[in-house]
JSON list of C-alpha atoms in Angstrom, two decimals:
[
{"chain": "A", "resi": 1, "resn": "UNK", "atom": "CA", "xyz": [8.69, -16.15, -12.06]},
{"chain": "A", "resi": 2, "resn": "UNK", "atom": "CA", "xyz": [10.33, -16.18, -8.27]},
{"chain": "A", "resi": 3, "resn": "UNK", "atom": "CA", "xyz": [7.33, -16.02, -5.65]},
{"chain": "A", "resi": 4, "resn": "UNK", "atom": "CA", "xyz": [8.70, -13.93, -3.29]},
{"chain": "A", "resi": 5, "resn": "UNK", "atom": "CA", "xyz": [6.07, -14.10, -0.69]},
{"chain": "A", "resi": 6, "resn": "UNK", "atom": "CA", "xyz": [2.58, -16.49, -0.63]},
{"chain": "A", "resi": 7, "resn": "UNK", "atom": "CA", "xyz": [-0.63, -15.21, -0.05]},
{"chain": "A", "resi": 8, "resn": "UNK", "atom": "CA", "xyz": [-0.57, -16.86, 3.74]},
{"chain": "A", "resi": 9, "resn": "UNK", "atom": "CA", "xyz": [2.91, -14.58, 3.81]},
{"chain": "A", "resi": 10, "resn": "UNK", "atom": "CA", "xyz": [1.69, -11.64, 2.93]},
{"chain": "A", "resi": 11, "resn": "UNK", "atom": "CA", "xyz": [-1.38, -11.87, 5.24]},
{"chain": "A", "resi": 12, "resn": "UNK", "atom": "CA", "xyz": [0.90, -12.53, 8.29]},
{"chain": "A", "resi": 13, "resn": "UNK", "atom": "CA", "xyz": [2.75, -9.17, 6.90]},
{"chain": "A", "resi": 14, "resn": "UNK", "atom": "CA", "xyz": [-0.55, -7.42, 7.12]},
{"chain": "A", "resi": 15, "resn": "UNK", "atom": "CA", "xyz": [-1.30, -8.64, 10.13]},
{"chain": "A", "resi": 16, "resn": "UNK", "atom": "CA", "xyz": [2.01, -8.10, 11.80]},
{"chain": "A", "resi": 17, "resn": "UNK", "atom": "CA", "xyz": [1.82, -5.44, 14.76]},
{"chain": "A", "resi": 18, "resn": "UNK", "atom": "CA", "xyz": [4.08, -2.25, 13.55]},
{"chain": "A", "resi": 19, "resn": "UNK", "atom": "CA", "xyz": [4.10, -0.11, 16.52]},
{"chain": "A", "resi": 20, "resn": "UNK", "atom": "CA", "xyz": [4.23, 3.91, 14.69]},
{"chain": "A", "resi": 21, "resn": "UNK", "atom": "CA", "xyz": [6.45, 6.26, 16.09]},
{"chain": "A", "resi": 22, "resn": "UNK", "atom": "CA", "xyz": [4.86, 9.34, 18.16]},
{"chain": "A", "resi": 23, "resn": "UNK", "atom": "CA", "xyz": [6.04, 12.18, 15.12]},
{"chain": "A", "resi": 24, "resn": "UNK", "atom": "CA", "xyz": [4.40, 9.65, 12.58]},
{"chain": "A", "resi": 25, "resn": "UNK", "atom": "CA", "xyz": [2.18, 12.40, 11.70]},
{"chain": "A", "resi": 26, "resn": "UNK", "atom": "CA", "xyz": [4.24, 15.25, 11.23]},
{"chain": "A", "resi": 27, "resn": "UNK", "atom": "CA", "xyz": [5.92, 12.87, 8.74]},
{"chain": "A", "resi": 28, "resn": "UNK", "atom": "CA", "xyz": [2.82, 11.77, 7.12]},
{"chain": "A", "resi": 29, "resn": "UNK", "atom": "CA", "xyz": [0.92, 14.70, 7.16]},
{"chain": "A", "resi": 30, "resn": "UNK", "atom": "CA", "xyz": [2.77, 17.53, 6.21]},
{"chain": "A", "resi": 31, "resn": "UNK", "atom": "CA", "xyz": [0.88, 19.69, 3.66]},
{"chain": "A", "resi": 32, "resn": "UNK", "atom": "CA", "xyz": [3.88, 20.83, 1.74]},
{"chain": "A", "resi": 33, "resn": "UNK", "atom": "CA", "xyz": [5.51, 17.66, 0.85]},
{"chain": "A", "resi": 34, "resn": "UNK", "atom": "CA", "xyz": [3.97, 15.61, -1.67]},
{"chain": "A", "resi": 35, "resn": "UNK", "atom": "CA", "xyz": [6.06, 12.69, -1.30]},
{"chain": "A", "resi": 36, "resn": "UNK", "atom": "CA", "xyz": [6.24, 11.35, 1.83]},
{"chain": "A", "resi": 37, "resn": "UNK", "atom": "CA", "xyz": [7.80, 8.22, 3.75]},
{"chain": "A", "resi": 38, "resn": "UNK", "atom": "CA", "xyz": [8.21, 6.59, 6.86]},
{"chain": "A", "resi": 39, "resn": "UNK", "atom": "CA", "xyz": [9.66, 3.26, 8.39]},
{"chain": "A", "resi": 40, "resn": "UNK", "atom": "CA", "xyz": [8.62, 1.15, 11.05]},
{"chain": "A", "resi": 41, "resn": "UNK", "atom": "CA", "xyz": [9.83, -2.26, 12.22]},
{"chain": "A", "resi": 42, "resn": "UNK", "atom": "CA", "xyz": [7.15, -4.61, 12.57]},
{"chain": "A", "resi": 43, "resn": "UNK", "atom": "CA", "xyz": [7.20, -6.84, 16.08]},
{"chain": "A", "resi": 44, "resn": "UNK", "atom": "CA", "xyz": [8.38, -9.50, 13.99]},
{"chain": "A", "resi": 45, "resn": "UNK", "atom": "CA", "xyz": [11.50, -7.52, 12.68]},
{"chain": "A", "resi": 46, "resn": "UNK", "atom": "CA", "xyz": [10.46, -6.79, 9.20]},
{"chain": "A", "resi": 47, "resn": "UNK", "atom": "CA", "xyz": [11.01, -3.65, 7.60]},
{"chain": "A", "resi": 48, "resn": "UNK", "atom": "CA", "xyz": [7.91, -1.53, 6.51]},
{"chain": "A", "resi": 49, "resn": "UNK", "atom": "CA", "xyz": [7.48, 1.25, 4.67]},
{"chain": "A", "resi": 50, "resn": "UNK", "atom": "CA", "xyz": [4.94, 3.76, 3.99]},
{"chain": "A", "resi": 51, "resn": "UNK", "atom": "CA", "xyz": [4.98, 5.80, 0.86]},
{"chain": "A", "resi": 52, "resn": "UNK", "atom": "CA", "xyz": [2.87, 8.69, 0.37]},
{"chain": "A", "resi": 53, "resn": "UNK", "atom": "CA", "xyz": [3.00, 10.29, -3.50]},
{"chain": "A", "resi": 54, "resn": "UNK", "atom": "CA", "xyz": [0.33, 13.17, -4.70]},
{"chain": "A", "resi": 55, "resn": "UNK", "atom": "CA", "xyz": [-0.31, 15.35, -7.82]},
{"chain": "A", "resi": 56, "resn": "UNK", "atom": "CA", "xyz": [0.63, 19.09, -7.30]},
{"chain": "A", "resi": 57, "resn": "UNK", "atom": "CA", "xyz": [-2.05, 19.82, -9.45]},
{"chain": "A", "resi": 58, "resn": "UNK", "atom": "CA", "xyz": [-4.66, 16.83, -9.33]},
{"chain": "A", "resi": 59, "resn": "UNK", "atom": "CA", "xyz": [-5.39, 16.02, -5.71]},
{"chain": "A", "resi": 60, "resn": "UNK", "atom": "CA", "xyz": [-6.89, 13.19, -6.22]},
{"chain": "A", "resi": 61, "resn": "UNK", "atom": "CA", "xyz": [-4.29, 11.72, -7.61]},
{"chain": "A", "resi": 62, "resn": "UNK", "atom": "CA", "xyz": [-2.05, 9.87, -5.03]},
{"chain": "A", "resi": 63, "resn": "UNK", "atom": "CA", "xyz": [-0.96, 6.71, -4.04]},
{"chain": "A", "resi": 64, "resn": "UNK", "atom": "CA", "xyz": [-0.46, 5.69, -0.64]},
{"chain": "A", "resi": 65, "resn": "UNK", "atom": "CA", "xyz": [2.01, 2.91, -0.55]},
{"chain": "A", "resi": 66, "resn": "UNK", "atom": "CA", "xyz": [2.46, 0.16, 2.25]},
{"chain": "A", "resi": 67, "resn": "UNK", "atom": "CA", "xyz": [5.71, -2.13, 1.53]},
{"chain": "A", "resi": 68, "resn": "UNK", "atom": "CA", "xyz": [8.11, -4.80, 3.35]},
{"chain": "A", "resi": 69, "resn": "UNK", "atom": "CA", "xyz": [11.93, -4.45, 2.80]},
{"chain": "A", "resi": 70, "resn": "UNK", "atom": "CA", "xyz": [13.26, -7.69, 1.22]},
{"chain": "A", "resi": 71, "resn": "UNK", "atom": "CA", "xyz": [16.87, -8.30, 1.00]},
{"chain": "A", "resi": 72, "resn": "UNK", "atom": "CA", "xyz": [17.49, -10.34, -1.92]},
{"chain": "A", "resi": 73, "resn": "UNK", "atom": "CA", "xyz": [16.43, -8.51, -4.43]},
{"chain": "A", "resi": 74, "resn": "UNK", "atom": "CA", "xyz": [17.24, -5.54, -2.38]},
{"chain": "A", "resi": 75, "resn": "UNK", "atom": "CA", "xyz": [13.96, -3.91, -3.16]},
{"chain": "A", "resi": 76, "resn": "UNK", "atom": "CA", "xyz": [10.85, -3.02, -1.78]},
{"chain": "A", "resi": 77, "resn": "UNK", "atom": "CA", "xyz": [7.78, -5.07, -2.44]},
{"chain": "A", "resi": 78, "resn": "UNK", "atom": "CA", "xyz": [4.08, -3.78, -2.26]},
{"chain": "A", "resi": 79, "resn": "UNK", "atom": "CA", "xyz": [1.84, -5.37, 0.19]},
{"chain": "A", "resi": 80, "resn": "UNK", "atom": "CA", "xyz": [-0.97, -2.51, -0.60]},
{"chain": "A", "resi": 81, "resn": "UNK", "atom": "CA", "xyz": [-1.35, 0.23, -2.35]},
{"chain": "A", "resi": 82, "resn": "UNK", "atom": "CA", "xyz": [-4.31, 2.97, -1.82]},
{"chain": "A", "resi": 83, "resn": "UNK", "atom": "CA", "xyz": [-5.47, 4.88, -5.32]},
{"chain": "A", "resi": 84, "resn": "UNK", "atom": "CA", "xyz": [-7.06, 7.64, -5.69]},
{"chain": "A", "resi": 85, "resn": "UNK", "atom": "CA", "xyz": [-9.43, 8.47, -8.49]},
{"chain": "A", "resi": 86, "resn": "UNK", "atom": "CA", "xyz": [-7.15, 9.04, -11.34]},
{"chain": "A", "resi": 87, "resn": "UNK", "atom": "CA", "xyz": [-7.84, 6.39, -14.09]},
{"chain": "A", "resi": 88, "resn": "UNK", "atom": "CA", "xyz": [-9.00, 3.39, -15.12]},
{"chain": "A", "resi": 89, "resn": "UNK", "atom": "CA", "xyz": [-7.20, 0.12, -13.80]},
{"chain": "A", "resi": 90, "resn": "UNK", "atom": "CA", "xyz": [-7.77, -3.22, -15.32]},
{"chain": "A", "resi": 91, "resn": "UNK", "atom": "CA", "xyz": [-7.04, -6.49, -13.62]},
{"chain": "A", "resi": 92, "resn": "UNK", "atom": "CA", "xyz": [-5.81, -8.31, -16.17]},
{"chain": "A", "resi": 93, "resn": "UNK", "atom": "CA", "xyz": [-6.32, -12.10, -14.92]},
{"chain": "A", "resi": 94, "resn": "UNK", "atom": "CA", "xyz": [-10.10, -11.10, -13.96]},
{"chain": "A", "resi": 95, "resn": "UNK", "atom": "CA", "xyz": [-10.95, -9.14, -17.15]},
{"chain": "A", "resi": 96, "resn": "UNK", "atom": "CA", "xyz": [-12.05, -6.73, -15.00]},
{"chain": "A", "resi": 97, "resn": "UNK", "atom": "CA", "xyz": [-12.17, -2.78, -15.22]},
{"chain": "A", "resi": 98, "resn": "UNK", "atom": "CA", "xyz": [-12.24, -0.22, -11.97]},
{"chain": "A", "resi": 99, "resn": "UNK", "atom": "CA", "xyz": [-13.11, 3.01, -12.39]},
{"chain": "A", "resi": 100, "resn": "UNK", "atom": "CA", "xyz": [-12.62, 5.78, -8.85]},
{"chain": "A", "resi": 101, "resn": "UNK", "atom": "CA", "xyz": [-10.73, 4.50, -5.91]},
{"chain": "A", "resi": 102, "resn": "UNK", "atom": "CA", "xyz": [-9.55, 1.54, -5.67]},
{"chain": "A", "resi": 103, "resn": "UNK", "atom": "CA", "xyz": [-7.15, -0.87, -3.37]},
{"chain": "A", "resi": 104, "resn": "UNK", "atom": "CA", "xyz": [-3.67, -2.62, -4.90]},
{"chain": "A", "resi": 105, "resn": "UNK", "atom": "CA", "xyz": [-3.32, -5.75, -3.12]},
{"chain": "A", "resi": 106, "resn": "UNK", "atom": "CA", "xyz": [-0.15, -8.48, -3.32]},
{"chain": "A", "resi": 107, "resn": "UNK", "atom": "CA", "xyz": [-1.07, -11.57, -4.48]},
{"chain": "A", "resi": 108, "resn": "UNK", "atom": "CA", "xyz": [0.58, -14.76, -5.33]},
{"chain": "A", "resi": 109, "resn": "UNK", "atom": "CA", "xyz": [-1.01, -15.61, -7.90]},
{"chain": "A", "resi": 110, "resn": "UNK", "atom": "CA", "xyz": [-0.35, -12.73, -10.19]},
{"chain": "A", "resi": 111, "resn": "UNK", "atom": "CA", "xyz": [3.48, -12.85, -9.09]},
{"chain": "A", "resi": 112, "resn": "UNK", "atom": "CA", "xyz": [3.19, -16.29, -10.40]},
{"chain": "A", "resi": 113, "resn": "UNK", "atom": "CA", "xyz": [1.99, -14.81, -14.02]},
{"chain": "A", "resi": 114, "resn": "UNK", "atom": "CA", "xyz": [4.95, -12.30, -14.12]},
{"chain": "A", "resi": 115, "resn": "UNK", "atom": "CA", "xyz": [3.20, -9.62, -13.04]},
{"chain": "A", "resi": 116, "resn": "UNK", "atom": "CA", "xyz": [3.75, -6.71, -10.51]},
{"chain": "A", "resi": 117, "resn": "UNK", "atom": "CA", "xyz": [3.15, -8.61, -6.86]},
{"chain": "A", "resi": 118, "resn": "UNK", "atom": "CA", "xyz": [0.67, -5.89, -6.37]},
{"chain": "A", "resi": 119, "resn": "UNK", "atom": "CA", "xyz": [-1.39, -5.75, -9.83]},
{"chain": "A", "resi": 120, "resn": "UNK", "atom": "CA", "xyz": [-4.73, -6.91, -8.16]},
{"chain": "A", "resi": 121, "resn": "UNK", "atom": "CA", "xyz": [-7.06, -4.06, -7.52]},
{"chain": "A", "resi": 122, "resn": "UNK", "atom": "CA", "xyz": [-10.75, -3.59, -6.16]},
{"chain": "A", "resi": 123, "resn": "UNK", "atom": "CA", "xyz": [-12.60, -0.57, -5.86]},
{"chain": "A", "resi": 124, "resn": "UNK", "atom": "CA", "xyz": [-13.27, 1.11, -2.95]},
{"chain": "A", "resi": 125, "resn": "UNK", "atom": "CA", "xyz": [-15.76, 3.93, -0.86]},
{"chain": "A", "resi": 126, "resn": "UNK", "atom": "CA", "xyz": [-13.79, 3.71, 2.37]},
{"chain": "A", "resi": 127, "resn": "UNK", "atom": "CA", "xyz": [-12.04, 7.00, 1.63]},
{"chain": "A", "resi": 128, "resn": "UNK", "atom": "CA", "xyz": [-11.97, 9.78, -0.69]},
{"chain": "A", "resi": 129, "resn": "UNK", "atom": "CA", "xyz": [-9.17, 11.76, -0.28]},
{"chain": "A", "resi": 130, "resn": "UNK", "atom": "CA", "xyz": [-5.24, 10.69, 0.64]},
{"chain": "A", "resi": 131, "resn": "UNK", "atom": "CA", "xyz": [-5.51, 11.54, 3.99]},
{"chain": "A", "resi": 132, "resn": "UNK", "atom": "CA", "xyz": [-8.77, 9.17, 4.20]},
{"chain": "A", "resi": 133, "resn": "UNK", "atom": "CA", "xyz": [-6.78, 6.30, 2.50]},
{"chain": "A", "resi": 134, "resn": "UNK", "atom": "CA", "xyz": [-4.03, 6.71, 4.92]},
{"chain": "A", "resi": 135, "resn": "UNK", "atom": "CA", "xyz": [-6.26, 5.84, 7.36]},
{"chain": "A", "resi": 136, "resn": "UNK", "atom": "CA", "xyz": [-7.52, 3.17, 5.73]},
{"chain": "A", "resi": 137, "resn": "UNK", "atom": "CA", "xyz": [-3.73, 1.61, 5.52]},
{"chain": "A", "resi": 138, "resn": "UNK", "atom": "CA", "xyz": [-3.33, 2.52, 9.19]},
{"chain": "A", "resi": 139, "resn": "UNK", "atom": "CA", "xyz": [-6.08, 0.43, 10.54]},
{"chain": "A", "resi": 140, "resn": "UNK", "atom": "CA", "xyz": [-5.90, -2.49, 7.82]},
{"chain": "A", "resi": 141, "resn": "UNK", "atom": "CA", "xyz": [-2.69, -3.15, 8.22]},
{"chain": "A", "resi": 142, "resn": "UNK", "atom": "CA", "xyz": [-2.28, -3.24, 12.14]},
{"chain": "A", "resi": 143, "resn": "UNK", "atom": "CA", "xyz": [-0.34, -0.02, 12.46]},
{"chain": "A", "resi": 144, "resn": "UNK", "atom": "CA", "xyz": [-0.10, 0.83, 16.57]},
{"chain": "A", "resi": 145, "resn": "UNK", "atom": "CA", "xyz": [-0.01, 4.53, 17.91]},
{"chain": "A", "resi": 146, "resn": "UNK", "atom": "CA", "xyz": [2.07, 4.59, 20.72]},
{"chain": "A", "resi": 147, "resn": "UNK", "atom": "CA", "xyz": [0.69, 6.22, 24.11]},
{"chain": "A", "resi": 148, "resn": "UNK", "atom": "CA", "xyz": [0.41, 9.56, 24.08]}
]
């Protein structure tokens, strides 16, 4: 399997400063979309996007998504991913099972297995609702709001 990214690569992409534009809100936010997206440019000229996806009819169940643009493949590839409280996930290397929400992180070592880059999950209290977990993204990943 192709490693796209190490685990020291995708912590510098976490850690990268993506400055958010001043609408960023009105993007993320609005109530009457239920899939959302936005993309910012990282200081170090990578491409990020966030992805926002929730049930009409289950609120609890969203995603919200945080990945880098790669070029070859031309595809996106999930650094995080923020899960609400929809079913059980099972980390498969771990033998593990999370119930309620839970965090998707990249990790090298299940790209090296074949798997989906971001297959590693652990569950989480930090939020409880999508709008919580976007926050969550915002400040763990080193998202900037530009002055007011």
């Amino acid at each position: 399997m192709l490693i796209i990214y190490s685990d020291q690569e995708i912590e510098a992409l976490v850690q990268e400063r993506k400055p958010l534009p001043k609408d960023w809100r009105n993007q993320l936010l609005s109530p009457n979309k239920k899939k959302r997206e936005l993309f910012v440019i990282g200081d170090k000229g990578n491409k990020f996007r966030i992805i926002i996806r929730q049930n009409d009819f289950r609120p609890s169940d969203f995603s919200v998504i945080l990945a880098v643009l790669i070029r070859s493949p031309n595809r996106n590839f999930r650094i995080r991913r923020y899960n609400g409280w929809t079913s059980r996930h099972r980390n498969r290397l771990e033998r593990e099972i999370i119930n309620g929400f839970h965090i998707h992180f990249a990790t090298e070592r299940y790209q090296r297995r074949g798997l989906k880059e971001d297959t590693y999950a652990q569950q989480t209290e930090r939020y409880s609702d999508c709008e919580g977990a976007l926050h969550c993204l915002i400040v763990d990943a080193n998202f900037q709001e530009s002055p007011q």
